[in-house]
CSV table of C-alpha atoms and ligand atoms in Angstrom, one decimal:
chain,number,residue,atom,x,y,z
A,1,MET,CA,-99.0,7.1,48.3
A,2,ASP,CA,-96.6,9.1,50.4
A,3,VAL,CA,-96.1,12.4,48.6
A,4,SER,CA,-93.3,13.5,50.9
A,5,LEU,CA,-91.2,10.6,49.6
A,6,PHE,CA,-91.3,12.1,46.1
A,7,LEU,CA,-90.5,15.5,47.3
A,8,HIS,CA,-87.4,14.1,49.1
A,9,TYR,CA,-86.4,12.1,46.1
A,10,GLY,CA,-87.5,14.8,43.6
A,11,PRO,CA,-84.0,15.9,42.6
A,12,SER,CA,-82.7,12.4,42.0
A,13,LEU,CA,-85.8,11.5,40.0
A,14,ALA,CA,-85.4,14.7,38.0
A,15,SER,CA,-81.8,13.9,37.2
A,16,GLY,CA,-82.9,10.4,36.3
A,17,LEU,CA,-85.4,11.8,33.9
A,18,GLY,CA,-82.8,14.0,32.4
A,19,VAL,CA,-80.4,11.1,31.9
A,20,THR,CA,-83.2,9.0,30.4
A,21,LEU,CA,-84.1,11.8,27.9
A,22,LEU,CA,-80.5,12.3,27.0
A,23,CYS,CA,-79.9,8.6,26.4
A,24,TRP,CA,-83.1,8.3,24.5
A,25,ALA,CA,-82.5,11.3,22.3
A,26,ALA,CA,-78.8,10.7,21.7
A,27,GLY,CA,-79.3,6.9,21.2
A,28,ALA,CA,-82.2,7.5,18.8
A,29,ALA,CA,-80.2,10.2,16.8
A,30,LEU,CA,-77.3,7.8,16.6
A,31,GLY,CA,-79.6,5.0,15.5
A,32,VAL,CA,-81.3,7.1,12.8
A,33,VAL,CA,-78.0,8.3,11.4
A,34,LEU,CA,-76.4,4.8,11.5
A,35,GLY,CA,-79.5,3.2,10.1
A,36,PHE,CA,-79.8,5.7,7.3
A,37,ALA,CA,-76.1,5.2,6.4
A,38,ILE,CA,-76.6,1.4,6.5
A,39,ALA,CA,-79.7,1.7,4.3
A,40,LEU,CA,-77.8,3.8,1.8
A,41,LEU,CA,-74.7,1.5,1.8
A,42,ARG,CA,-77.0,-1.5,1.2
A,43,ARG,CA,-78.1,0.1,-2.1
A,44,LEU,CA,-74.6,0.0,-3.5
A,45,PRO,CA,-74.1,-2.7,-6.1
A,46,VAL,CA,-71.4,-4.4,-4.0
A,47,PRO,CA,-72.7,-7.9,-3.0
A,48,PRO,CA,-70.2,-8.6,-0.2
A,49,LEU,CA,-71.1,-5.3,1.5
A,50,ARG,CA,-74.8,-6.1,1.2
A,51,TRP,CA,-74.3,-9.5,2.8
A,52,LEU,CA,-72.2,-8.1,5.6
A,53,LEU,CA,-74.7,-5.3,6.4
A,54,ARG,CA,-77.6,-7.7,6.2
A,55,ALA,CA,-75.8,-10.1,8.6
A,56,LEU,CA,-75.2,-7.3,11.0
A,57,ILE,CA,-78.8,-6.3,11.0
A,58,GLU,CA,-79.9,-9.8,11.5
A,59,ILE,CA,-77.5,-10.3,14.4
A,60,VAL,CA,-78.7,-7.1,16.1
A,61,ARG,CA,-82.3,-7.8,15.6
A,62,GLY,CA,-81.9,-11.4,16.6
A,63,THR,CA,-80.4,-10.8,20.0
A,64,PRO,CA,-81.9,-9.1,23.1
A,65,PHE,CA,-80.9,-5.6,23.9
A,66,LEU,CA,-79.7,-6.6,27.3
A,67,VAL,CA,-77.3,-9.1,25.9
A,68,GLN,CA,-75.9,-6.5,23.4
A,69,LEU,CA,-75.5,-4.1,26.2
A,70,TYR,CA,-73.4,-6.5,28.3
A,71,LEU,CA,-71.4,-7.5,25.2
A,72,LEU,CA,-70.5,-3.8,24.7
A,73,TYR,CA,-70.0,-3.1,28.4
A,74,ASP,CA,-67.9,-6.1,29.2
A,75,GLY,CA,-66.4,-6.8,25.8
A,76,GLY,CA,-65.7,-3.2,24.8
A,77,PRO,CA,-62.6,-2.7,27.0
A,78,ALA,CA,-61.2,-5.9,25.6
A,79,ILE,CA,-61.1,-4.3,22.1
A,80,GLY,CA,-59.8,-1.0,23.5
A,81,LEU,CA,-63.2,0.7,23.7
A,82,ARG,CA,-63.2,2.5,27.1
A,83,LEU,CA,-66.3,4.6,27.5
A,84,ALA,CA,-68.0,5.9,30.6
A,85,ASP,CA,-71.4,4.4,31.4
A,86,ILE,CA,-73.7,6.9,29.8
A,87,PRO,CA,-71.8,7.0,26.4
A,88,THR,CA,-71.7,3.1,26.5
A,89,GLY,CA,-75.5,3.2,27.0
A,90,ILE,CA,-76.0,5.6,24.2
A,91,LEU,CA,-73.8,3.7,21.8
A,92,ALA,CA,-75.6,0.5,22.7
A,93,LEU,CA,-79.0,2.1,22.0
A,94,GLY,CA,-77.7,3.6,18.8
A,95,ILE,CA,-76.4,0.3,17.5
A,96,TYR,CA,-79.6,-1.5,18.5
A,97,GLY,CA,-81.8,1.1,17.0
A,98,SER,CA,-79.8,1.3,13.8
A,99,ALA,CA,-80.7,-2.2,12.7
A,100,TYR,CA,-84.4,-1.4,12.9
A,101,PHE,CA,-84.1,2.1,11.5
A,102,ALA,CA,-82.0,0.7,8.6
A,103,GLU,CA,-84.9,-1.7,7.8
A,104,ILE,CA,-87.4,1.2,8.0
A,105,PHE,CA,-85.3,3.3,5.6
A,106,ARG,CA,-84.9,0.4,3.2
A,107,ALA,CA,-88.6,-0.1,3.0
A,108,GLY,CA,-88.9,3.7,2.6
A,109,PHE,CA,-86.5,3.7,-0.3
A,110,ASP,CA,-88.3,0.9,-2.0
A,111,SER,CA,-91.6,2.8,-1.6
A,112,VAL,CA,-90.5,5.7,-3.8
A,113,PRO,CA,-92.1,5.1,-7.3
A,114,GLN,CA,-89.4,4.5,-9.9
A,115,GLY,CA,-91.1,7.0,-12.2
A,116,GLN,CA,-90.3,9.9,-9.9
A,117,ILE,CA,-86.6,9.0,-10.0
A,118,GLU,CA,-86.7,8.6,-13.8
A,119,ALA,CA,-88.2,12.0,-14.1
A,120,ALA,CA,-85.4,13.4,-12.0
A,121,LEU,CA,-82.7,11.5,-14.0
A,122,SER,CA,-84.2,12.8,-17.2
A,123,LEU,CA,-83.8,16.4,-16.0
A,124,GLY,CA,-80.2,15.8,-15.2
A,125,LEU,CA,-80.4,15.9,-11.4
A,126,SER,CA,-77.4,14.6,-9.5
A,127,ARG,CA,-77.5,11.6,-7.3
A,128,GLY,CA,-77.3,13.8,-4.2
A,129,ALA,CA,-80.1,16.0,-5.3
A,130,ILE,CA,-82.3,13.0,-6.1
A,131,LEU,CA,-81.6,11.5,-2.7
A,132,TRP,CA,-82.3,14.7,-0.6
A,133,ARG,CA,-84.9,16.4,-2.7
A,134,ILE,CA,-86.9,13.5,-4.1
A,135,ARG,CA,-86.3,10.2,-2.3
A,136,VAL,CA,-86.2,11.3,1.3
A,137,PRO,CA,-89.2,13.7,1.3
A,138,THR,CA,-91.3,11.1,-0.7
A,139,MET,CA,-90.4,8.2,1.5
A,140,LEU,CA,-91.1,10.1,4.8
A,141,VAL,CA,-94.7,9.9,4.0
A,142,ALA,CA,-94.5,6.1,4.2
A,143,ILE,CA,-92.2,5.8,7.1
A,144,VAL,CA,-93.0,8.4,9.7
A,145,PRO,CA,-95.4,6.0,11.6
A,146,ALA,CA,-92.7,3.3,11.7
A,147,LEU,CA,-90.1,5.8,12.8
A,148,THR,CA,-92.3,7.1,15.6
A,149,ASN,CA,-93.0,3.5,16.7
A,150,MET,CA,-89.3,2.7,16.8
A,151,LEU,CA,-88.6,5.8,18.8
A,152,ILE,CA,-91.2,4.7,21.4
A,153,ILE,CA,-89.7,1.2,21.5
A,154,LEU,CA,-86.2,2.7,22.1
A,155,SER,CA,-87.5,4.9,24.9
A,156,LYS,CA,-88.5,1.8,26.8
A,157,GLU,CA,-85.1,0.1,26.2
A,158,VAL,CA,-83.5,3.0,28.1
A,159,VAL,CA,-84.5,1.3,31.4
A,160,VAL,CA,-82.2,-1.6,30.6
A,161,LEU,CA,-79.3,0.7,30.9
A,162,SER,CA,-79.8,0.6,34.7
A,163,VAL,CA,-78.0,-2.7,34.7
A,164,ILE,CA,-74.7,-1.0,33.8
A,165,ALA,CA,-75.4,1.7,36.4
A,166,VAL,CA,-76.4,4.4,34.0
A,167,PRO,CA,-78.2,6.8,36.4
A,168,GLU,CA,-81.4,7.0,34.4
A,169,LEU,CA,-84.9,6.9,35.7
A,170,MET,CA,-85.2,3.2,36.4
A,171,TYR,CA,-81.9,3.3,38.2
A,172,GLN,CA,-83.0,6.2,40.4
A,173,VAL,CA,-86.3,4.6,41.1
A,174,GLN,CA,-84.7,1.4,42.1
A,175,SER,CA,-82.4,3.1,44.5
A,176,MET,CA,-85.3,5.0,45.9
A,177,ALA,CA,-87.3,1.8,46.3
A,178,ALA,CA,-84.4,0.0,48.0
A,179,GLU,CA,-84.0,2.8,50.5
A,180,THR,CA,-87.7,3.4,51.2
A,181,PHE,CA,-89.2,0.0,50.6
A,182,ALA,CA,-91.9,1.8,48.7
A,183,ALA,CA,-91.4,-0.3,45.6
A,184,PHE,CA,-95.0,-0.2,44.3
A,185,GLU,CA,-95.4,3.5,44.5
A,186,THR,CA,-92.1,4.3,42.9
A,187,ILE,CA,-92.5,1.9,40.1
A,188,LEU,CA,-96.1,3.2,39.5
A,189,ALA,CA,-94.7,6.7,39.3
A,190,LEU,CA,-92.1,5.5,36.8
A,191,ALA,CA,-94.8,3.9,34.7
A,192,LEU,CA,-96.8,7.1,34.7
A,193,LEU,CA,-93.8,9.2,33.8
A,194,TYR,CA,-93.0,6.9,31.0
A,195,TRP,CA,-96.5,6.8,29.7
A,196,LEU,CA,-96.5,10.6,29.6
A,197,MET,CA,-93.2,10.7,27.8
A,198,VAL,CA,-94.3,8.2,25.2
A,199,GLU,CA,-97.7,9.9,24.7
A,200,LEU,CA,-95.8,13.1,24.0
A,201,VAL,CA,-93.7,11.4,21.4
A,202,ALA,CA,-96.6,9.7,19.8
A,203,ARG,CA,-98.3,13.1,19.5
A,204,LEU,CA,-95.2,14.6,18.0
A,205,GLY,CA,-95.1,11.7,15.6
A,206,ARG,CA,-98.7,12.2,14.5
A,207,ALA,CA,-98.0,15.9,14.0
A,208,ALA,CA,-94.9,15.0,11.9
A,209,GLU,CA,-97.0,12.6,9.9
A,210,ARG,CA,-99.6,15.3,9.2
A,211,ARG,CA,-96.8,17.5,8.0
A,212,ALA,CA,-95.1,14.9,5.8
A,213,THR,CA,-98.4,14.2,4.1
A,214,ALA,CA,-99.7,17.8,4.0
A,215,PHE,CA,-99.4,17.8,0.2
A,216,LEU,CA,-101.9,15.1,-0.2
A,217,ARG,CA,-104.6,17.3,1.3
A,218,ALA,CA,-103.5,20.8,0.5
A,219,ALA,CA,-105.5,22.6,-2.1
B,1,MET,CA,-73.4,21.6,-36.3
B,2,THR,CA,-76.0,21.9,-39.0
B,3,ASP,CA,-75.1,18.6,-40.6
B,4,VAL,CA,-75.1,16.6,-37.3
B,5,ALA,CA,-78.4,14.9,-36.6
B,6,MET,CA,-80.1,15.6,-33.3
B,7,VAL,CA,-80.5,11.8,-32.8
B,8,GLU,CA,-78.7,9.1,-34.6
B,9,MET,CA,-79.3,5.4,-33.7
B,10,ARG,CA,-77.2,2.8,-35.4
B,11,GLY,CA,-77.7,-0.9,-35.0
B,12,VAL,CA,-79.2,-0.5,-31.5
B,13,ALA,CA,-80.1,-3.7,-29.8
B,14,LYS,CA,-81.4,-4.5,-26.3
B,15,THR,CA,-82.3,-7.7,-24.5
B,16,PHE,CA,-84.1,-8.2,-21.2
B,17,GLY,CA,-82.7,-11.6,-20.1
B,18,ALA,CA,-83.6,-13.9,-22.9
B,19,LEU,CA,-86.0,-11.5,-24.5
B,20,GLN,CA,-84.7,-9.5,-27.4
B,21,VAL,CA,-86.7,-6.3,-27.2
B,22,LEU,CA,-84.9,-4.1,-29.8
B,23,ARG,CA,-83.1,-5.5,-32.9
B,24,ASP,CA,-80.8,-3.5,-35.2
B,25,ILE,CA,-82.6,-0.2,-34.8
B,26,ASP,CA,-81.5,2.5,-37.2
B,27,LEU,CA,-83.2,5.9,-36.7
B,28,THR,CA,-82.1,9.4,-37.5
B,29,VAL,CA,-83.9,12.4,-36.4
B,30,GLN,CA,-82.9,15.9,-37.7
B,31,THR,CA,-83.3,19.1,-35.8
B,32,SER,CA,-86.9,20.3,-35.7
B,33,GLU,CA,-88.3,17.0,-37.0
B,34,VAL,CA,-91.2,15.4,-35.3
B,35,VAL,CA,-91.1,11.6,-35.4
B,36,CYS,CA,-93.9,9.4,-34.1
B,37,LEU,CA,-93.3,5.8,-33.0
B,38,ILE,CA,-96.3,3.5,-33.4
B,39,GLY,CA,-96.7,-0.2,-33.1
B,40,PRO,CA,-98.4,-2.9,-31.1
B,41,SER,CA,-98.1,-3.2,-27.3
B,42,GLY,CA,-94.8,-4.8,-26.3
B,43,SER,CA,-93.2,-4.0,-29.6
B,44,GLY,CA,-90.4,-2.0,-27.9
B,45,LYS,CA,-91.5,1.6,-28.4
B,46,SER,CA,-90.9,2.7,-24.8
B,47,THR,CA,-87.6,0.8,-24.7
B,48,LEU,CA,-86.4,2.5,-27.9
B,49,LEU,CA,-87.4,5.9,-26.5
B,50,ARG,CA,-85.7,5.2,-23.2
B,51,CYS,CA,-82.5,4.2,-24.9
B,52,ILE,CA,-82.3,7.7,-26.4
B,53,ASN,CA,-81.7,9.3,-22.9
B,54,PHE,CA,-80.1,6.1,-21.6
B,55,LEU,CA,-82.8,5.5,-19.0
B,56,GLU,CA,-82.5,2.1,-20.5
B,57,PRO,CA,-79.0,1.0,-21.3
B,58,TYR,CA,-78.7,-0.5,-24.8
B,59,ASP,CA,-76.5,-3.5,-25.3
B,60,ALA,CA,-75.2,-3.0,-28.8
B,61,GLY,CA,-75.0,-0.3,-31.4
B,62,GLU,CA,-74.8,3.4,-30.9
B,63,VAL,CA,-77.1,6.3,-29.9
B,64,ARG,CA,-75.7,9.7,-30.7
B,65,ILE,CA,-77.2,13.0,-29.6
B,66,GLU,CA,-75.9,15.8,-31.7
B,67,GLY,CA,-73.0,13.6,-32.6
B,68,ARG,CA,-72.1,12.6,-29.0
B,69,LEU,CA,-72.4,9.0,-27.9
B,70,ILE,CA,-74.7,8.7,-25.0
B,71,GLY,CA,-74.2,6.3,-22.1
B,72,TYR,CA,-70.8,5.0,-23.1
B,73,THR,CA,-67.3,6.3,-23.5
B,74,GLU,CA,-65.9,6.6,-27.0
B,75,THR,CA,-63.1,4.3,-26.0
B,76,SER,CA,-62.8,0.7,-27.3
B,77,PRO,CA,-63.9,-1.4,-25.6
B,78,ARG,CA,-66.5,1.1,-24.4
B,79,ARG,CA,-67.3,1.5,-20.8
B,80,PRO,CA,-70.4,3.1,-19.1
B,81,MET,CA,-70.1,6.8,-19.1
B,82,PRO,CA,-69.5,8.5,-15.8
B,83,HIS,CA,-72.8,9.4,-14.1
B,84,HIS,CA,-72.2,13.1,-14.0
B,85,ALA,CA,-71.3,13.2,-17.7
B,86,LEU,CA,-74.5,11.3,-18.5
B,87,GLN,CA,-76.6,13.7,-16.4
B,88,LYS,CA,-75.0,16.6,-18.3
B,89,MET,CA,-76.1,15.1,-21.6
B,90,ARG,CA,-79.6,14.5,-20.3
B,91,ARG,CA,-80.1,18.2,-19.7
B,92,ALA,CA,-80.6,18.7,-23.4
B,93,ILE,CA,-83.2,15.9,-23.6
B,94,GLY,CA,-86.6,16.5,-22.1
B,95,MET,CA,-88.8,13.5,-21.4
B,96,VAL,CA,-92.6,13.2,-20.7
B,97,PHE,CA,-94.0,10.1,-19.3
B,98,GLN,CA,-97.3,8.3,-19.6
B,99,HIS,CA,-97.9,8.7,-15.8
B,100,PHE,CA,-96.6,12.2,-15.6
B,101,ASN,CA,-94.2,11.4,-12.7
B,102,LEU,CA,-94.6,14.7,-11.0
B,103,TRP,CA,-93.0,14.9,-7.5
B,104,PRO,CA,-96.0,14.7,-5.2
B,105,HIS,CA,-94.5,16.7,-2.3
B,106,MET,CA,-93.9,19.8,-4.5
B,107,THR,CA,-96.4,22.3,-5.9
B,108,ALA,CA,-96.7,22.7,-9.6
B,109,LEU,CA,-94.4,25.7,-9.4
B,110,GLU,CA,-91.8,23.8,-7.3
B,111,ASN,CA,-91.9,20.9,-9.7
B,112,VAL,CA,-90.9,23.2,-12.5
B,113,ALA,CA,-88.4,25.2,-10.6
B,114,GLU,CA,-86.5,22.3,-9.0
B,115,ALA,CA,-84.2,21.3,-11.8
B,116,LEU,CA,-83.5,24.9,-12.6
B,117,VAL,CA,-82.1,25.4,-9.1
B,118,ARG,CA,-80.4,22.1,-8.7
B,119,VAL,CA,-79.1,21.5,-12.3
B,120,ARG,CA,-78.9,24.9,-13.9
B,121,GLY,CA,-77.8,26.7,-10.8
B,122,PHE,CA,-80.5,29.4,-11.0
B,123,SER,CA,-81.3,31.4,-7.9
B,124,ARG,CA,-84.7,30.5,-6.3
B,125,THR,CA,-86.0,33.8,-7.5
B,126,ASP,CA,-84.9,33.4,-11.1
B,127,ALA,CA,-86.1,29.8,-11.1
B,128,THR,CA,-89.5,30.8,-9.8
B,129,GLY,CA,-89.8,33.4,-12.4
B,130,ARG,CA,-88.9,31.1,-15.2
B,131,ALA,CA,-91.2,28.4,-13.8
B,132,ARG,CA,-94.1,30.8,-13.7
B,133,ALA,CA,-93.6,31.7,-17.3
B,134,MET,CA,-93.5,28.0,-18.2
B,135,LEU,CA,-96.7,27.2,-16.4
B,136,ALA,CA,-98.3,30.2,-18.2
B,137,ARG,CA,-97.2,28.8,-21.5
B,138,VAL,CA,-99.0,25.5,-20.9
B,139,GLY,CA,-102.0,27.4,-19.6
B,140,LEU,CA,-101.7,26.7,-15.9
B,141,ALA,CA,-100.6,30.0,-14.4
B,142,GLU,CA,-103.4,29.9,-11.9
B,143,LYS,CA,-102.4,26.4,-10.6
B,144,GLU,CA,-98.9,27.2,-9.5
B,145,LYS,CA,-99.6,26.5,-5.8
B,146,SER,CA,-101.5,23.3,-6.4
B,147,TYR,CA,-99.9,20.0,-5.4
B,148,PRO,CA,-100.1,17.2,-8.1
B,149,ALA,CA,-102.8,15.3,-6.1
B,150,ARG,CA,-105.1,18.3,-6.7
B,151,LEU,CA,-104.6,18.5,-10.4
B,152,SER,CA,-106.4,16.6,-13.2
B,153,GLY,CA,-104.4,14.2,-15.3
B,154,GLY,CA,-104.3,16.7,-18.2
B,155,GLN,CA,-103.1,19.4,-15.9
B,156,GLN,CA,-100.5,17.2,-14.4
B,157,GLN,CA,-99.2,16.2,-17.8
B,158,ARG,CA,-99.0,19.9,-18.8
B,159,VAL,CA,-97.0,20.6,-15.6
B,160,ALA,CA,-94.7,17.8,-16.5
B,161,ILE,CA,-94.2,19.2,-20.0
B,162,ALA,CA,-93.5,22.7,-18.5
B,163,ARG,CA,-91.0,21.0,-16.1
B,164,SER,CA,-89.1,19.6,-19.1
B,165,LEU,CA,-89.4,22.7,-21.2
B,166,ALA,CA,-88.0,24.9,-18.5
B,167,MET,CA,-84.7,23.3,-19.0
B,168,GLU,CA,-84.6,24.5,-22.6
B,169,PRO,CA,-84.1,21.0,-24.1
B,170,ARG,CA,-83.2,20.7,-27.7
B,171,LEU,CA,-85.0,17.4,-28.0
B,172,MET,CA,-88.2,16.2,-26.4
B,173,LEU,CA,-89.2,12.6,-25.9
B,174,PHE,CA,-92.8,11.7,-25.2
B,175,ASP,CA,-93.9,8.2,-24.1
B,176,GLU,CA,-97.6,7.9,-24.6
B,177,PRO,CA,-98.3,11.3,-23.0
B,178,THR,CA,-102.1,11.0,-23.3
B,179,SER,CA,-102.7,7.3,-22.7
B,180,ALA,CA,-103.4,7.7,-19.0
B,181,LEU,CA,-105.8,10.5,-19.6
B,182,ASP,CA,-109.6,10.6,-19.7
B,183,PRO,CA,-110.7,11.2,-23.3
B,184,GLU,CA,-111.9,14.7,-22.7
B,185,LEU,CA,-108.4,15.7,-21.3
B,186,VAL,CA,-106.4,14.4,-24.3
B,187,GLY,CA,-107.0,17.4,-26.4
B,188,GLU,CA,-105.4,20.0,-24.1
B,189,VAL,CA,-102.2,18.0,-23.9
B,190,LEU,CA,-102.0,17.4,-27.6
B,191,GLN,CA,-102.6,21.1,-28.2
B,192,VAL,CA,-99.5,21.9,-26.1
B,193,MET,CA,-97.5,19.4,-28.1
B,194,ARG,CA,-98.8,20.8,-31.5
B,195,ASP,CA,-97.7,24.3,-30.4
B,196,LEU,CA,-94.3,22.9,-29.5
B,197,ALA,CA,-93.9,21.2,-32.8
B,198,ALA,CA,-95.0,24.4,-34.6
B,199,GLU,CA,-92.2,26.3,-32.7
B,200,GLY,CA,-89.7,23.9,-34.2
B,201,MET,CA,-89.0,21.6,-31.3
B,202,THR,CA,-87.4,18.3,-32.2
B,203,MET,CA,-89.7,15.6,-30.9
B,204,ILE,CA,-89.9,11.9,-30.7
B,205,VAL,CA,-93.4,10.8,-29.7
B,206,VAL,CA,-94.6,7.3,-28.9
B,207,THR,CA,-98.4,7.5,-29.3
B,208,HIS,CA,-101.6,5.7,-30.1
B,209,GLU,CA,-103.2,9.0,-31.3
B,210,MET,CA,-103.2,8.3,-35.0
B,211,GLY,CA,-104.8,11.7,-35.7
B,212,PHE,CA,-102.0,13.5,-34.0
B,213,ALA,CA,-99.4,11.4,-35.7
B,214,ALA,CA,-101.0,11.9,-39.1
B,215,SER,CA,-101.2,15.7,-38.7
B,216,VAL,CA,-98.1,16.6,-36.8
B,217,ALA,CA,-95.4,14.0,-37.6
B,218,ASP,CA,-92.9,14.6,-40.3
B,219,ARG,CA,-92.2,10.9,-40.2
B,220,ILE,CA,-93.7,7.8,-38.6
B,221,ALA,CA,-91.8,4.7,-37.7
B,222,PHE,CA,-93.7,1.5,-37.1
B,223,LEU,CA,-92.2,-1.0,-34.6
B,224,ASP,CA,-93.0,-4.7,-34.4
B,225,HIS,CA,-91.1,-7.2,-32.3
B,226,GLY,CA,-88.3,-4.8,-31.7
B,227,ARG,CA,-87.7,-3.9,-35.3
B,228,ILE,CA,-88.7,-0.8,-37.3
B,229,VAL,CA,-90.7,-2.5,-40.1
B,230,ALA,CA,-92.0,0.6,-41.8
B,231,SER,CA,-90.9,4.2,-41.8
B,232,GLY,CA,-91.7,7.2,-43.8
B,233,SER,CA,-94.2,10.1,-44.2
B,234,PRO,CA,-97.5,9.7,-42.4
B,235,ARG,CA,-99.1,9.2,-45.7
B,236,ALA,CA,-96.7,6.5,-46.7
B,237,VAL,CA,-97.0,4.6,-43.5
B,238,LEU,CA,-100.7,5.1,-42.6
B,239,HIS,CA,-102.2,4.9,-46.1
B,240,GLU,CA,-99.8,3.4,-48.6
B,241,SER,CA,-97.9,0.8,-46.7
B,242,GLU,CA,-98.1,-2.7,-48.0
B,243,GLU,CA,-96.5,-4.1,-44.9
B,244,PRO,CA,-99.0,-6.6,-43.5
B,245,ARG,CA,-98.2,-5.9,-39.9
B,246,VAL,CA,-98.8,-2.2,-40.4
B,247,ARG,CA,-102.1,-2.9,-42.1
B,248,GLN,CA,-103.2,-5.4,-39.5
B,249,PHE,CA,-102.3,-2.9,-36.7
B,250,LEU,CA,-104.2,0.0,-38.4
B,251,GLN,CA,-107.2,-2.2,-39.0
B,252,THR,CA,-107.4,-3.2,-35.3
B,253,TYR,CA,-107.0,0.5,-34.5
B,254,HIS,CA,-109.9,1.6,-36.7
B,255,GLU,CA,-112.1,-1.2,-35.5
B,256,ARG,CA,-111.5,-0.2,-31.9
B,257,ASN,CA,-112.1,3.5,-32.6
B,258,SER,CA,-115.3,3.3,-34.6
B,259,PHE,CA,-118.7,2.5,-33.3
C,1,ATP,N1,-87.5,-3.8,-17.3
C,1,ATP,C1,-87.9,-4.8,-18.1
C,1,ATP,N2,-87.6,-6.1,-17.8
C,1,ATP,C2,-88.0,-7.1,-18.5
C,1,ATP,N3,-88.7,-7.0,-19.6
C,1,ATP,C3,-89.1,-5.8,-20.0
C,1,ATP,C4,-88.7,-4.6,-19.3
C,1,ATP,N4,-89.2,-3.5,-19.9
C,1,ATP,C5,-89.9,-4.0,-20.9
C,1,ATP,N5,-89.8,-5.3,-21.0
C,1,ATP,C6,-90.4,-6.1,-22.1
C,1,ATP,O1,-89.9,-5.6,-23.3
C,1,ATP,C7,-90.9,-5.6,-24.3
C,1,ATP,C8,-91.0,-4.3,-24.9
C,1,ATP,O2,-91.5,-3.4,-23.9
C,1,ATP,P1,-91.9,-1.9,-24.2
C,1,ATP,O3,-92.3,-1.3,-22.9
C,1,ATP,O4,-90.7,-1.2,-24.9
C,1,ATP,O5,-93.1,-2.0,-25.2
C,1,ATP,P2,-94.0,-0.9,-25.8
C,1,ATP,O6,-94.0,-1.0,-27.3
C,1,ATP,O7,-93.7,0.4,-25.2
C,1,ATP,O8,-95.5,-1.4,-25.3
C,1,ATP,P3,-96.7,-0.6,-24.8
C,1,ATP,O9,-97.4,-0.1,-26.0
C,1,ATP,O10,-97.5,-1.6,-24.0
C,1,ATP,O11,-96.2,0.5,-23.9
C,1,ATP,C9,-92.1,-6.2,-23.7
C,1,ATP,O12,-92.2,-7.5,-24.0
C,1,ATP,C10,-91.9,-6.0,-22.2
C,1,ATP,O13,-92.5,-6.9,-21.4
C,2,MG,MG1,-94.7,1.7,-23.8
């Protein structure tokens, strides 16, 4: 492998990594917030709203991310949504992720034993306090592994943003490969970088899981 | 307020789908009274108790706490009470569950302090102080830092009682508080309840502990198929009742508890 190549392309690879991390973090954050909101709204006793949200989730989960991205990229301007490439990519990731995060949170809500909620109700706690102080901390135990998993999946969808010319890692690596004809080396480097990134998140996830379940072991 | 009953149930009925679980329940509990609810499994004891703090919405009749209708507006036709108003009424009513229902992610101390902060608006410091005193009262001062997973059933139930008492309820509801406990742990929980009764707390207790009912209750109500079929002093219900369903129940109880 020609190391000087990487030195030469270092800055553009670094900026690609930066864009990838940005899209990943912002897309995931948006996905988590939207997903949590959807999961909450689905608990309201309003059947039409439930059907609608459920249909949205099914549509998002039932279509490839690439297709959703093109829909947003090409169709967005038609409905007056004019965003730069990176925000478009982040929004697409956020919408895609939200459907999965919403399902994770739904399962999380369902996993909280009813007795704990009844105890809170009997003491006069408000809905808000029950949500943030009882439901969310209790369900984290059950859902941290699924959340980590989804974060990892999202990180890998970031490469798809290269098709709308978001200058993330894949995009940079492809330009580099096109200019140098060193396709194998550069893609290998990309794979290694990705693996490092994902490994880091997996470790963080395991640490979070240990934290969320600390009370099960603590003396 | 002296002539207003702590709890007054009039004609309370409840159905789950096609199953009528409570029928025409009349029950009045005065301040400082201890009433035990007994009866066969599935007779509606838990449902009756849960109607009192409206964890279970009743369909017909009225439940009044210190004269105030719980769960519904006083208008006619009545509508469900706004959630915040219901939560406000519930502050005065403590409830202890068969399976303790402690919050597993909080220590014993945090379990007791939580509602003081969130509901009563105590500062963390004041809430912690009160919570410590409550744990001491149920004999668990040294367990304040323990998470529920590290406490025995009896200890968890005493924390749950402390959690309710911290809110200074005027009425305490107990739903088989000792049924999930190993036999050697039942005594410590019953002792806390005896002390509470001796201090004048108004209590409604669903229990299978006939010894406790006989010695602590001012009154026993016997439920069968959603109806109160016998009610009176422990002596009248446990020893003098002619009601065949009561006699049958007590006979089964004695057979199961003798060897
Ligand atoms: N949420 C519910 N949905 C449907 N049926 C219910 C529900 N809760 C209780 N029931 C039924 O109502 C009846 C009375 O139940 P309840 O729990 O009040 O009885 P119980 O006297 O407390 O019995 P146990 O001694 O077993 O606790 C039972 O037949 C039960 O199956
Ligand atoms: Mg019961």
